Amino acid sequence: MGDMTNSDFYSKNQRNESSHGGEFGCTMEELRSLMELRGTEAVVKIKETYGDTEAICRHLKTSPVEGLPGTAPDLEKRKQIFGQNFIPPKKPKTFLQLVWEALQDVTLIILEIAAIISLGLSFYHPPGESNEGCATAQGGAEDEGEAEAGWIEGAAILLSVICVVLVTAFNDWSKEKQFRGLQSRIEQEQKFTVVRAGQVVQIPVAEIVVGDIAQVKYGDLLPADGLFIQGNDLKIDESSLTGESDQVRKSVDKDPMLLSGTHVMEGSGRMVVTAVGVNSQTGIIFTLLGAGSEEEEKKDKKAKQQDGAAAMEMQPLKSAEGGDADDKKKANMHKKEKSVLQGKLTKLAVQIGKAGLVMSAITVIILVLYFTVDTFVVNKKPWLPECTPVYVQYFVKFFIIGVTVLVVAVPEGLPLAVTISLAYSVKKMMKDNNLVRHLDACETMGNATAICSDKTGTLTTNRMTVVQVYVGDVHYKEIPDPSSINAKTMELLVNAIAINSAYTTKILSPEKEGALPRQVGNKTECGLLGFVLDLKQDYEPVRSQMPEEKLYKVYTFNSVRKSMSTVIKMPDESFRMYSKGASEIVLKKCCKILTGAGEPRVFRPRDRDEMVKKVIEPMACDGLRTICVAYRDFPSSPEPDWDNENDILNDLTCICVVGIEDPVRPEVPEAIRKCQRAGITVRMVTGDNINTARAIAIKCGIIHPGEDFLCLEGKEFNRRIRNEKGEIEQERIDKIWPKLRVLARSSPTDKHTLVKGIIDSTHTEQRQVVAVTGDGTNDGPALKKADVGFAMGIAGTDVAKEASDIILTDDNFSSIVKAVMWGRNVYDSISKFLQFQLTVNVVAVIVAFTGACITQDSPLKAVQMLWVNLIMDTFASLALATEPPTETLLLRKPYGRNKPLISRTMMKNILGHAVYQLTLIFTLLFVGEKMFQIDSGRNAPLHSPPSEHYTIIFNTFVMMQLFNEINARKIHGERNVFDGIFRNPIFCTIVLGTFAIQIVIVQFGGKPFSCSPLQLDQWMWCIFIGLGELVWGQVIATIPTSRLKFLKEAGRLTQKEEIPEEELNEDVEEIDHAERELRRGQILWFRGLNRIQTQIEVVNTFKSGASFQGALRRQSSVTSQSQDVANLSSPSRVSLSNALSSPTSLPPAAAGHPRGEGVP
């Protein structure tokens, strides 16, 4: 079913429809065209064609009150004729497509080319090998084992590429599958209320059929198209379909059209469903998009829409973000949607690749020169024509050695490490109640510097209970005895609470013995109903006496009114209105109050001020939400003008004021303390009264008494950030946000303004990374604007979930702290892997390079190199990327965007370990045969078997890597590298596994691996030298990093890369020509210096991991002049002045390093 494309699905429905048209009084086609009309046109059309909405219900064989009978055959028939409420998802990418995408990786392409060349060359056997007189040089002393095994090298590289590609593709595939599973899980959980056979039931959205009577209320996302039949004050936000932000008021006689994918902003009511699935308005847009995106994909194969390919079953989400245009934007977003980490990594990989290319080129040049000079100049051999094939073969050998150096230099484990680390984190975060919708949100969370949190439900338990009440002139500090309240007052109170609340709000008996009663629906209303039950009264009889249909008029709660009122008709035809809402708002409208005797007395403004001081403020300071319950009677004639709200909601009589407690979740204060320790500021944004908010903030530990901080109300906040014209000014926000901790009585726009203000602020040297939590429909904009949006899984509306990046499945603030931990862990895991990987690379490249230059033959053979590379890379990435996070991650400040991936400490570790390993390997290479009393492996004659000498070198090298892998577990210079090692079974398994395979290779590898078996004492020496790594690690840890000023860092995103592309282009144009000429002059001036320095530079560059815009650009400047002009025109004016002031410091170095260091 899911694989059917939209168009097939569509035509199939059409065919069904034409054959069954007569069963109901209207066809799908008619209903569909009806739903395309708006407003008055629609009303006219309904009148002309059907008569009224009742008639449509009759045509559809449904009853506006009882709903559908709900029998299986009837529902089935409706599904067949009118279609199902389900939009078939876009086809998932096939596994092969994912493989093809994985193959596009730059590093992999370099490897593939190298492998193919190497394979091709290994099968090329030139004639003329017999001619001994051609050359005696030992260039590339090879044995036949190596010649026979020549193809192994190419094959092994290809194998490693295949491994990486399959793993990546599999990861993507399982991610997509998980995401679809997740999506369908969200879908199944998404229920909607309909009336069937007179019963109100909740059914999954996909089960809704044409003819169903659905109940809609505030915060719903409409799941299908329908006609409004009855309800009060229904206002809909149709911006997702029309783009108009104004809320549309629905009524039976003016505009009864309710469209799928739109949001109910206030009110409630019933509708009869007229179109579902592909025939609903959203479905039609989806069908167009589906068709459109397929054509677009043909044009644009590269747009990887990884997460966007989720199955959107009847969740009109794409369109909910502004229709078609937004989708195209999304498609492009995915192309360049690189998180900070990916940006840094790509940059690093390119740098390492360039350095590797230079090294391998130099290797080849040196070998060729050495060979030609040795053969034709020193030995004065003539170039004989019959010898040409032999010489060619030598050159080919040299080329293969060069390719080997390149292969070793490129860290092919990097893409794998990143994927494994992210995938692992996302899987584990599910267990920590974080459902990640966008992969890079996980890593961004590690850099978060600010969290703007809701109060209700996130910091508090969202179980409202009334704990104090002011009634009949008495302030009760706990629930009063029912007998102490006047009977008349009691009756008014119970009616006011029972009738003036959504009838969907109920209190049900607890599921388990001894548990708390279950609260269903709006939590504040639950608290009030609970209060009625605590007074030993019951609200059910009141409601059954006054069913929802009989309510005369309802003013539903919204963020502007901050109150809710219901009007009922009394038996004597007069009207009574019950009202409840935020106490400071409702009390302003009261002019009477009930006394202890249940009689109203006058309530003057000065009484009100006294009440605020004596009752409301003390309640608020205890962290209670105060709610005032009031009523008003109207005469039967003349009937009041109900639409004139200001007059209606006035002259009320106050019944009581209650203080509702929403206790702080027990784990929140600790979680907030952790955030503050980790350098993350927590701010509370709430709609509550400022005293309540402040009290809760103190309980949570967001503010500590006696500190210098701000608690503002929304009005005051707006007054401070707007200028005389009422425009928001960034510098005004900058004055406020660093100290702001609590924003109370805030509107959704205030929340958005605050988040945007903090993100756009240039007040701090690092850009702030802001996380936001939200649950309401109105939090959508803020969640979208934030770097990471957290939506509540339980209390959250569909709109909030859609705008978010991570869904908290338990609605709990402490899960956010877990997300921070995981985010930081991802970053650290990759740094650990890099620290390990680069040590291996530096050593292997230098050994291969010097070995080739001095002995004409690399001491580490190609296949051995690959074993080191492939196994070390792939396995190490697994081992180091699956380290579980520890609490210590929360003890440091966030890294921020321009902190380099490879810090100074890591650079110190990499170079330090490289020095140790190189010293030992060269010692073994040149004096090893004397130490072990064995034949020298150097200058071995052609076709000799693998020597013990070189096997020892290879074995020692691998042992050192193994023990260094343990060192790599810590990157901040900690001493105890074994800390928590047994918590990570994968790590232990991999280290032991690698060791076991190494024994097998050495003892039984033979010619393909160029190994000869070693004795026990030789093995002991190898392991002993390996163990030395751990001791040396301690020595390195003792050297203070601050002393090593010369160490450069790598993997830094400079300011340049943070600026979005569009802005960058403008910047480049702004640089005037004179400046450009000046720069060009500089570049030419430096060309000379560059030439001399390239050789030294290459080695240094590699060691320092290619300091960012630094050394590598110097090499590239030898190859391309134009590129340098481009590099220099980055908006870094500093570099210019630095470069001019000290002729020895190269401008690219200055651009990378504000310190503008000279060349080492």
GROMACS .gro file of N, CA and C in nm, residues 33 112 218 356 516 580 711 751 770 967 1003 1036 1105 1116:
model
   42
   33SER      N    1  -1.528   1.922  -0.523
   33SER     CA    2  -1.537   2.056  -0.583
   33SER      C    3  -1.603   2.153  -0.485
  112GLU      N    4   3.904   0.504  -0.446
  112GLU     CA    5   3.864   0.418  -0.557
  112GLU      C    6   3.961   0.433  -0.673
  218TYR      N    7  -0.980   2.371   2.059
  218TYR     CA    8  -0.858   2.451   2.058
  218TYR      C    9  -0.733   2.364   2.051
  356GLY      N   10   4.844   1.477   0.197
  356GLY     CA   11   4.878   1.342   0.150
  356GLY      C   12   4.922   1.344   0.005
  516LEU      N   13  -0.278   0.828   4.211
  516LEU     CA   14  -0.358   0.951   4.208
  516LEU      C   15  -0.464   0.938   4.099
  580LYS      N   16  -1.432   3.233   3.436
  580LYS     CA   17  -1.314   3.203   3.521
  580LYS      C   18  -1.191   3.245   3.444
  711CYS      N   19   1.361   3.975   3.628
  711CYS     CA   20   1.236   3.903   3.604
  711CYS      C   21   1.141   4.006   3.544
  751LYS      N   22   0.807   3.525   2.316
  751LYS     CA   23   0.900   3.411   2.323
  751LYS      C   24   0.985   3.409   2.196
  770VAL      N   25   2.078   2.842   2.104
  770VAL     CA   26   1.963   2.844   2.192
  770VAL      C   27   1.874   2.723   2.172
  967ASN      N   28   4.506   0.516   2.500
  967ASN     CA   29   4.538   0.656   2.532
  967ASN      C   30   4.436   0.751   2.472
 1003GLN      N   31   5.183  -1.479   1.239
 1003GLN     CA   32   5.229  -1.619   1.242
 1003GLN      C   33   5.194  -1.694   1.113
 1036ILE      N   34   5.364   1.266   2.839
 1036ILE     CA   35   5.307   1.375   2.760
 1036ILE      C   36   5.209   1.456   2.843
 1105GLY      N   37   4.855   1.893   1.163
 1105GLY     CA   38   4.717   1.863   1.123
 1105GLY      C   39   4.663   1.974   1.037
 1116SER      N   40   4.909   2.517  -0.146
 1116SER     CA   41   4.823   2.527  -0.262
 1116SER      C   42   4.862   2.648  -0.343
   0.00000   0.00000   0.00000
